[in-house]
Amino acid sequence: MEFEATFGTDAPVIGMVHLPPLPGAPKAPDDGAAAMRDALDRAAADARALDRGGVDGIMVENFGDAPFYPDDAPKHVVASVTRAAIEIAGETDLPLGVNVLRNDAEAALSVAAAVDADYVRVNVHTGARVTDQGVVQGRAHETLRLRDRLGVDVGVFADTDVKHSAPLSAEGYTAESFADTAERGLADAVIASGRGTGEAVDTEALEAVVADRNAHGLDTPVLVGSGVRADTVSDVLAVADGAIVGTALKEGGETTAPVDADRVAELVERADEVR
């Protein structure tokens, strides 16, 4: 994919649609049809609010499905995420991304291909991480070959040092690096995040990711994937090439609340000051 052409800017603000618990998830209503309808209604409303607020793209993920399957979400989850993505695509022409938690890149890419989405987020693309789902391993070799087989121009946005995880390392070697993710894993963008949902990335850590990118002579965009707020977005975009924002765009700053179009507009206005 062409990053700037896709978003119409070289420093996009991507807003999150966090789906509520989907049918079959532990926190979902017992009535599966009601759970699906609630998820679709929320997805549509959040997409409209993000569009009105002026974001450059949208990312949908099954945030409410905790505890997550490590890397092979069952078919009913994939079907539900696909249906939600279709709902979002019917509400806005903004570039659309898909993330199937915890790390089902095959499902995310398949959904993206089916709904003509533009990019996917892959939490562990190369290397391995220790997570609350156990050890999660990257499968870049499978993901990129699947993309070729499907014949789609879907960008792979891959995390480095992803939130809610810790690295596997031995004697100073970490089984993940920017070069592994972008140069060997061929990610189209790399995402730096804080330690958890809504937590800001450490400035020095973000600068180190960008420095690593530059040291390898790469031009892979670096996005910040957590903790960006209206009062910090200008500082973030002074270093990074874009931001994926969820919690700060919600009513009351609560991750699971509906998107607040006014909060979106405020953050986008601040972002526009530096781009």
mmCIF file of N, CA, C and O in Angstrom, residues 157-230:
data_model
loop_
_atom_site.group_PDB
_atom_site.id
_atom_site.type_symbol
_atom_site.label_atom_id
_atom_site.label_comp_id
_atom_site.label_asym_id
_atom_site.label_seq_id
_atom_site.Cartn_x
_atom_site.Cartn_y
_atom_site.Cartn_z
ATOM 1 N N PHE A 157 0.389 -3.350 9.361
ATOM 2 C CA PHE A 157 0.910 -2.460 10.401
ATOM 3 C C PHE A 157 1.242 -3.328 11.604
ATOM 4 O O PHE A 157 0.350 -3.911 12.223
ATOM 5 N N ALA A 158 2.515 -3.433 11.930
ATOM 6 C CA ALA A 158 2.968 -4.400 12.930
ATOM 7 C C ALA A 158 3.549 -3.697 14.146
ATOM 8 O O ALA A 158 4.325 -2.749 14.025
ATOM 9 N N ASP A 159 3.181 -4.199 15.317
ATOM 10 C CA ASP A 159 3.694 -3.634 16.561
ATOM 11 C C ASP A 159 5.134 -4.054 16.808
ATOM 12 O O ASP A 159 5.567 -5.144 16.416
ATOM 13 N N THR A 160 5.851 -3.181 17.504
ATOM 14 C CA THR A 160 7.124 -3.538 18.093
ATOM 15 C C THR A 160 7.000 -3.276 19.588
ATOM 16 O O THR A 160 6.476 -2.247 19.992
ATOM 17 N N ASP A 161 7.427 -4.228 20.399
ATOM 18 C CA ASP A 161 7.294 -4.105 21.851
ATOM 19 C C ASP A 161 5.836 -3.823 22.218
ATOM 20 O O ASP A 161 5.520 -2.889 22.955
ATOM 21 N N VAL A 162 4.947 -4.654 21.722
ATOM 22 C CA VAL A 162 3.515 -4.399 21.819
ATOM 23 C C VAL A 162 3.036 -4.359 23.275
ATOM 24 O O VAL A 162 3.575 -5.044 24.148
ATOM 25 N N LYS A 163 2.019 -3.557 23.529
ATOM 26 C CA LYS A 163 1.439 -3.412 24.864
ATOM 27 C C LYS A 163 0.901 -4.742 25.377
ATOM 28 O O LYS A 163 0.596 -5.653 24.609
ATOM 29 N N HIS A 164 0.755 -4.813 26.691
ATOM 30 C CA HIS A 164 0.269 -6.021 27.373
ATOM 31 C C HIS A 164 1.141 -7.233 27.046
ATOM 32 O O HIS A 164 0.633 -8.343 26.834
ATOM 33 N N SER A 165 2.459 -7.035 27.002
ATOM 34 C CA SER A 165 3.350 -8.147 26.715
ATOM 35 C C SER A 165 4.757 -7.816 27.184
ATOM 36 O O SER A 165 5.062 -6.680 27.554
ATOM 37 N N ALA A 166 5.601 -8.812 27.157
ATOM 38 C CA ALA A 166 7.011 -8.643 27.493
ATOM 39 C C ALA A 166 7.839 -9.438 26.491
ATOM 40 O O ALA A 166 7.363 -10.438 25.933
ATOM 41 N N PRO A 167 9.074 -9.028 26.243
ATOM 42 C CA PRO A 167 9.879 -9.725 25.239
ATOM 43 C C PRO A 167 10.437 -11.045 25.739
ATOM 44 O O PRO A 167 10.623 -11.245 26.936
ATOM 45 N N LEU A 168 10.681 -11.930 24.810
ATOM 46 C CA LEU A 168 11.484 -13.116 25.080
ATOM 47 C C LEU A 168 12.928 -12.746 24.777
ATOM 48 O O LEU A 168 13.237 -12.307 23.666
ATOM 49 N N SER A 169 13.802 -12.889 25.747
ATOM 50 C CA SER A 169 15.179 -12.461 25.513
ATOM 51 C C SER A 169 16.139 -13.381 26.244
ATOM 52 O O SER A 169 15.772 -14.071 27.201
ATOM 53 N N ALA A 170 17.382 -13.383 25.779
ATOM 54 C CA ALA A 170 18.434 -14.165 26.412
ATOM 55 C C ALA A 170 19.769 -13.476 26.184
ATOM 56 O O ALA A 170 20.128 -13.171 25.040
ATOM 57 N N GLU A 171 20.454 -13.170 27.267
ATOM 58 C CA GLU A 171 21.777 -12.573 27.207
ATOM 59 C C GLU A 171 21.805 -11.341 26.308
ATOM 60 O O GLU A 171 22.652 -11.195 25.426
ATOM 61 N N GLY A 172 20.839 -10.460 26.514
ATOM 62 C CA GLY A 172 20.827 -9.193 25.801
ATOM 63 C C GLY A 172 20.182 -9.235 24.428
ATOM 64 O O GLY A 172 19.986 -8.201 23.802
ATOM 65 N N TYR A 173 19.842 -10.416 23.946
ATOM 66 C CA TYR A 173 19.197 -10.524 22.641
ATOM 67 C C TYR A 173 17.690 -10.594 22.829
ATOM 68 O O TYR A 173 17.186 -11.403 23.603
ATOM 69 N N THR A 174 16.963 -9.751 22.125
ATOM 70 C CA THR A 174 15.511 -9.774 22.151
ATOM 71 C C THR A 174 15.000 -10.299 20.825
ATOM 72 O O THR A 174 15.457 -9.860 19.767
ATOM 73 N N ALA A 175 14.075 -11.225 20.877
ATOM 74 C CA ALA A 175 13.573 -11.874 19.662
ATOM 75 C C ALA A 175 12.588 -10.991 18.918
ATOM 76 O O ALA A 175 11.511 -11.414 18.514
ATOM 77 N N GLU A 176 12.948 -9.734 18.771
ATOM 78 C CA GLU A 176 12.108 -8.786 18.044
ATOM 79 C C GLU A 176 12.894 -7.486 17.932
ATOM 80 O O GLU A 176 13.557 -7.068 18.867
ATOM 81 N N SER A 177 12.865 -6.854 16.782
ATOM 82 C CA SER A 177 13.507 -5.559 16.617
ATOM 83 C C SER A 177 12.834 -4.834 15.471
ATOM 84 O O SER A 177 12.083 -5.430 14.694
ATOM 85 N N PHE A 178 13.118 -3.544 15.332
ATOM 86 C CA PHE A 178 12.540 -2.805 14.215
ATOM 87 C C PHE A 178 12.982 -3.427 12.897
ATOM 88 O O PHE A 178 12.175 -3.615 11.980
ATOM 89 N N ALA A 179 14.283 -3.756 12.817
ATOM 90 C CA ALA A 179 14.794 -4.322 11.573
ATOM 91 C C ALA A 179 14.106 -5.641 11.256
ATOM 92 O O ALA A 179 13.753 -5.918 10.106
ATOM 93 N N ASP A 180 13.900 -6.486 12.284
ATOM 94 C CA ASP A 180 13.200 -7.747 12.056
ATOM 95 C C ASP A 180 11.790 -7.493 11.526
ATOM 96 O O ASP A 180 11.322 -8.144 10.593
ATOM 97 N N THR A 181 11.103 -6.526 12.151
ATOM 98 C CA THR A 181 9.706 -6.271 11.795
ATOM 99 C C THR A 181 9.571 -5.635 10.425
ATOM 100 O O THR A 181 8.728 -6.041 9.615
ATOM 101 N N ALA A 182 10.403 -4.637 10.134
ATOM 102 C CA ALA A 182 10.252 -3.877 8.896
ATOM 103 C C ALA A 182 11.119 -4.389 7.761
ATOM 104 O O ALA A 182 10.663 -4.490 6.617
ATOM 105 N N GLU A 183 12.372 -4.727 8.052
ATOM 106 C CA GLU A 183 13.305 -5.100 6.993
ATOM 107 C C GLU A 183 13.163 -6.571 6.610
ATOM 108 O O GLU A 183 13.165 -6.924 5.436
ATOM 109 N N ARG A 184 13.042 -7.441 7.611
ATOM 110 C CA ARG A 184 12.905 -8.873 7.348
ATOM 111 C C ARG A 184 11.436 -9.300 7.329
ATOM 112 O O ARG A 184 11.046 -10.175 6.553
ATOM 113 N N GLY A 185 10.624 -8.685 8.186
ATOM 114 C CA GLY A 185 9.204 -9.002 8.215
ATOM 115 C C GLY A 185 8.384 -8.247 7.190
ATOM 116 O O GLY A 185 7.209 -8.551 6.977
ATOM 117 N N LEU A 186 9.005 -7.227 6.550
ATOM 118 C CA LEU A 186 8.370 -6.466 5.465
ATOM 119 C C LEU A 186 7.063 -5.798 5.879
ATOM 120 O O LEU A 186 6.134 -5.664 5.075
ATOM 121 N N ALA A 187 6.980 -5.356 7.131
ATOM 122 C CA ALA A 187 5.796 -4.606 7.568
ATOM 123 C C ALA A 187 5.724 -3.278 6.830
ATOM 124 O O ALA A 187 6.745 -2.658 6.526
ATOM 125 N N ASP A 188 4.515 -2.826 6.544
ATOM 126 C CA ASP A 188 4.314 -1.565 5.834
ATOM 127 C C ASP A 188 4.343 -0.366 6.774
ATOM 128 O O ASP A 188 4.530 0.768 6.325
ATOM 129 N N ALA A 189 4.134 -0.594 8.060
ATOM 130 C CA ALA A 189 4.264 0.430 9.096
ATOM 131 C C ALA A 189 4.539 -0.298 10.396
ATOM 132 O O ALA A 189 4.152 -1.460 10.563
ATOM 133 N N VAL A 190 5.220 0.381 11.311
ATOM 134 C CA VAL A 190 5.540 -0.199 12.611
ATOM 135 C C VAL A 190 4.889 0.650 13.688
ATOM 136 O O VAL A 190 4.870 1.883 13.603
ATOM 137 N N ILE A 191 4.324 -0.019 14.701
ATOM 138 C CA ILE A 191 3.570 0.651 15.757
ATOM 139 C C ILE A 191 4.310 0.542 17.080
ATOM 140 O O ILE A 191 4.681 -0.547 17.501
ATOM 141 N N ALA A 192 4.516 1.688 17.725
ATOM 142 C CA ALA A 192 5.096 1.725 19.071
ATOM 143 C C ALA A 192 3.991 2.084 20.049
ATOM 144 O O ALA A 192 3.176 2.974 19.791
ATOM 145 N N SER A 193 3.922 1.384 21.186
ATOM 146 C CA SER A 193 2.858 1.639 22.148
ATOM 147 C C SER A 193 3.400 1.660 23.563
ATOM 148 O O SER A 193 4.548 1.292 23.812
ATOM 149 N N GLY A 194 2.539 2.086 24.501
ATOM 150 C CA GLY A 194 2.873 2.043 25.912
ATOM 151 C C GLY A 194 2.694 0.642 26.452
ATOM 152 O O GLY A 194 2.535 -0.325 25.705
ATOM 153 N N ARG A 195 2.667 0.524 27.782
ATOM 154 C CA ARG A 195 2.599 -0.803 28.387
ATOM 155 C C ARG A 195 1.206 -1.417 28.348
ATOM 156 O O ARG A 195 1.054 -2.628 28.445
ATOM 157 N N GLY A 196 0.181 -0.570 28.208
ATOM 158 C CA GLY A 196 -1.180 -1.099 28.201
ATOM 159 C C GLY A 196 -2.109 -0.170 27.439
ATOM 160 O O GLY A 196 -1.717 0.915 26.986
ATOM 161 N N THR A 197 -3.355 -0.590 27.283
ATOM 162 C CA THR A 197 -4.356 0.213 26.594
ATOM 163 C C THR A 197 -4.492 1.580 27.252
ATOM 164 O O THR A 197 -4.653 1.683 28.463
ATOM 165 N N GLY A 198 -4.407 2.637 26.457
ATOM 166 C CA GLY A 198 -4.538 3.992 26.965
ATOM 167 C C GLY A 198 -3.292 4.551 27.610
ATOM 168 O O GLY A 198 -3.287 5.719 28.035
ATOM 169 N N GLU A 199 -2.212 3.776 27.695
ATOM 170 C CA GLU A 199 -0.976 4.242 28.319
ATOM 171 C C GLU A 199 -0.041 4.813 27.262
ATOM 172 O O GLU A 199 0.193 4.203 26.221
ATOM 173 N N ALA A 200 0.518 5.978 27.556
ATOM 174 C CA ALA A 200 1.374 6.663 26.597
ATOM 175 C C ALA A 200 2.691 5.931 26.410
ATOM 176 O O ALA A 200 3.227 5.312 27.334
ATOM 177 N N VAL A 201 3.212 5.997 25.203
ATOM 178 C CA VAL A 201 4.529 5.440 24.940
ATOM 179 C C VAL A 201 5.583 6.382 25.511
ATOM 180 O O VAL A 201 5.433 7.607 25.468
ATOM 181 N N ASP A 202 6.630 5.821 26.084
ATOM 182 C CA ASP A 202 7.722 6.617 26.612
ATOM 183 C C ASP A 202 8.399 7.364 25.460
ATOM 184 O O ASP A 202 8.695 6.784 24.413
ATOM 185 N N THR A 203 8.639 8.664 25.657
ATOM 186 C CA THR A 203 9.215 9.493 24.591
ATOM 187 C C THR A 203 10.555 8.954 24.124
ATOM 188 O O THR A 203 10.835 8.889 22.917
ATOM 189 N N GLU A 204 11.392 8.562 25.062
ATOM 190 C CA GLU A 204 12.704 8.038 24.693
ATOM 191 C C GLU A 204 12.573 6.732 23.910
ATOM 192 O O GLU A 204 13.339 6.483 22.968
ATOM 193 N N ALA A 205 11.606 5.908 24.292
ATOM 194 C CA ALA A 205 11.391 4.654 23.573
ATOM 195 C C ALA A 205 10.929 4.926 22.144
ATOM 196 O O ALA A 205 11.367 4.261 21.190
ATOM 197 N N LEU A 206 10.031 5.893 21.977
ATOM 198 C CA LEU A 206 9.561 6.251 20.644
ATOM 199 C C LEU A 206 10.707 6.795 19.799
ATOM 200 O O LEU A 206 10.877 6.414 18.628
ATOM 201 N N GLU A 207 11.498 7.666 20.382
ATOM 202 C CA GLU A 207 12.646 8.217 19.655
ATOM 203 C C GLU A 207 13.627 7.126 19.267
ATOM 204 O O GLU A 207 14.240 7.175 18.189
ATOM 205 N N ALA A 208 13.765 6.105 20.134
ATOM 206 C CA ALA A 208 14.675 4.999 19.831
ATOM 207 C C ALA A 208 14.174 4.188 18.643
ATOM 208 O O ALA A 208 14.969 3.726 17.810
ATOM 209 N N VAL A 209 12.852 3.984 18.561
ATOM 210 C CA VAL A 209 12.283 3.259 17.422
ATOM 211 C C VAL A 209 12.552 4.024 16.131
ATOM 212 O O VAL A 209 12.970 3.440 15.117
ATOM 213 N N VAL A 210 12.322 5.319 16.153
ATOM 214 C CA VAL A 210 12.560 6.136 14.957
ATOM 215 C C VAL A 210 14.040 6.137 14.598
ATOM 216 O O VAL A 210 14.417 6.039 13.418
ATOM 217 N N ALA A 211 14.904 6.230 15.608
ATOM 218 C CA ALA A 211 16.344 6.214 15.362
ATOM 219 C C ALA A 211 16.776 4.878 14.761
ATOM 220 O O ALA A 211 17.638 4.836 13.864
ATOM 221 N N ASP A 212 16.190 3.793 15.242
ATOM 222 C CA ASP A 212 16.501 2.467 14.706
ATOM 223 C C ASP A 212 16.083 2.381 13.247
ATOM 224 O O ASP A 212 16.801 1.841 12.398
ATOM 225 N N ARG A 213 14.904 2.901 12.961
ATOM 226 C CA ARG A 213 14.423 2.943 11.572
ATOM 227 C C ARG A 213 15.417 3.697 10.685
ATOM 228 O O ARG A 213 15.825 3.220 9.619
ATOM 229 N N ASN A 214 15.830 4.867 11.140
ATOM 230 C CA ASN A 214 16.741 5.694 10.353
ATOM 231 C C ASN A 214 18.113 5.046 10.200
ATOM 232 O O ASN A 214 18.752 5.136 9.146
ATOM 233 N N ALA A 215 18.574 4.400 11.276
ATOM 234 C CA ALA A 215 19.890 3.759 11.249
ATOM 235 C C ALA A 215 19.955 2.641 10.210
ATOM 236 O O ALA A 215 21.028 2.353 9.667
ATOM 237 N N HIS A 216 18.807 2.018 9.941
ATOM 238 C CA HIS A 216 18.768 0.946 8.940
ATOM 239 C C HIS A 216 18.440 1.479 7.545
ATOM 240 O O HIS A 216 18.276 0.688 6.608
ATOM 241 N N GLY A 217 18.347 2.786 7.413
ATOM 242 C CA GLY A 217 18.094 3.377 6.113
ATOM 243 C C GLY A 217 16.719 3.067 5.553
ATOM 244 O O GLY A 217 16.524 3.016 4.338
ATOM 245 N N LEU A 218 15.759 2.880 6.451
ATOM 246 C CA LEU A 218 14.409 2.537 6.035
ATOM 247 C C LEU A 218 13.517 3.773 6.041
ATOM 248 O O LEU A 218 13.804 4.765 6.720
ATOM 249 N N ASP A 219 12.415 3.698 5.309
ATOM 250 C CA ASP A 219 11.431 4.790 5.327
ATOM 251 C C ASP A 219 10.078 4.306 5.835
ATOM 252 O O ASP A 219 9.050 4.945 5.629
ATOM 253 N N THR A 220 10.069 3.163 6.517
ATOM 254 C CA THR A 220 8.831 2.598 7.057
ATOM 255 C C THR A 220 8.195 3.551 8.066
ATOM 256 O O THR A 220 8.857 3.973 9.014
ATOM 257 N N PRO A 221 6.939 3.938 7.888
ATOM 258 C CA PRO A 221 6.291 4.839 8.844
ATOM 259 C C PRO A 221 6.228 4.242 10.249
ATOM 260 O O PRO A 221 6.050 3.029 10.407
ATOM 261 N N VAL A 222 6.379 5.096 11.243
ATOM 262 C CA VAL A 222 6.249 4.707 12.647
ATOM 263 C C VAL A 222 4.998 5.367 13.207
ATOM 264 O O VAL A 222 4.875 6.601 13.187
ATOM 265 N N LEU A 223 4.071 4.554 13.711
ATOM 266 C CA LEU A 223 2.850 5.050 14.331
ATOM 267 C C LEU A 223 2.913 4.831 15.836
ATOM 268 O O LEU A 223 3.558 3.893 16.302
ATOM 269 N N VAL A 224 2.228 5.684 16.582
ATOM 270 C CA VAL A 224 2.066 5.469 18.014
ATOM 271 C C VAL A 224 0.706 4.835 18.233
ATOM 272 O O VAL A 224 -0.308 5.330 17.737
ATOM 273 N N GLY A 225 0.681 3.725 18.990
ATOM 274 C CA GLY A 225 -0.529 2.923 19.071
ATOM 275 C C GLY A 225 -1.261 2.929 20.386
ATOM 276 O O GLY A 225 -2.174 2.119 20.589
ATOM 277 N N SER A 226 -0.901 3.811 21.314
ATOM 278 C CA SER A 226 -1.651 3.890 22.567
ATOM 279 C C SER A 226 -1.336 5.190 23.280
ATOM 280 O O SER A 226 -0.261 5.773 23.099
ATOM 281 N N GLY A 227 -2.266 5.637 24.099
ATOM 282 C CA GLY A 227 -2.027 6.745 25.022
ATOM 283 C C GLY A 227 -1.948 8.131 24.423
ATOM 284 O O GLY A 227 -1.578 9.083 25.122
ATOM 285 N N VAL A 228 -2.306 8.301 23.151
ATOM 286 C CA VAL A 228 -2.268 9.632 22.530
ATOM 287 C C VAL A 228 -3.514 10.401 22.929
ATOM 288 O O VAL A 228 -4.633 9.902 22.844
ATOM 289 N N ARG A 229 -3.315 11.632 23.383
ATOM 290 C CA ARG A 229 -4.423 12.494 23.811
ATOM 291 C C ARG A 229 -4.358 13.814 23.054
ATOM 292 O O ARG A 229 -3.356 14.119 22.384
ATOM 293 N N ALA A 230 -5.408 14.614 23.203
ATOM 294 C CA ALA A 230 -5.429 15.908 22.523
ATOM 295 C C ALA A 230 -4.264 16.787 22.949
ATOM 296 O O ALA A 230 -3.695 17.524 22.128
#
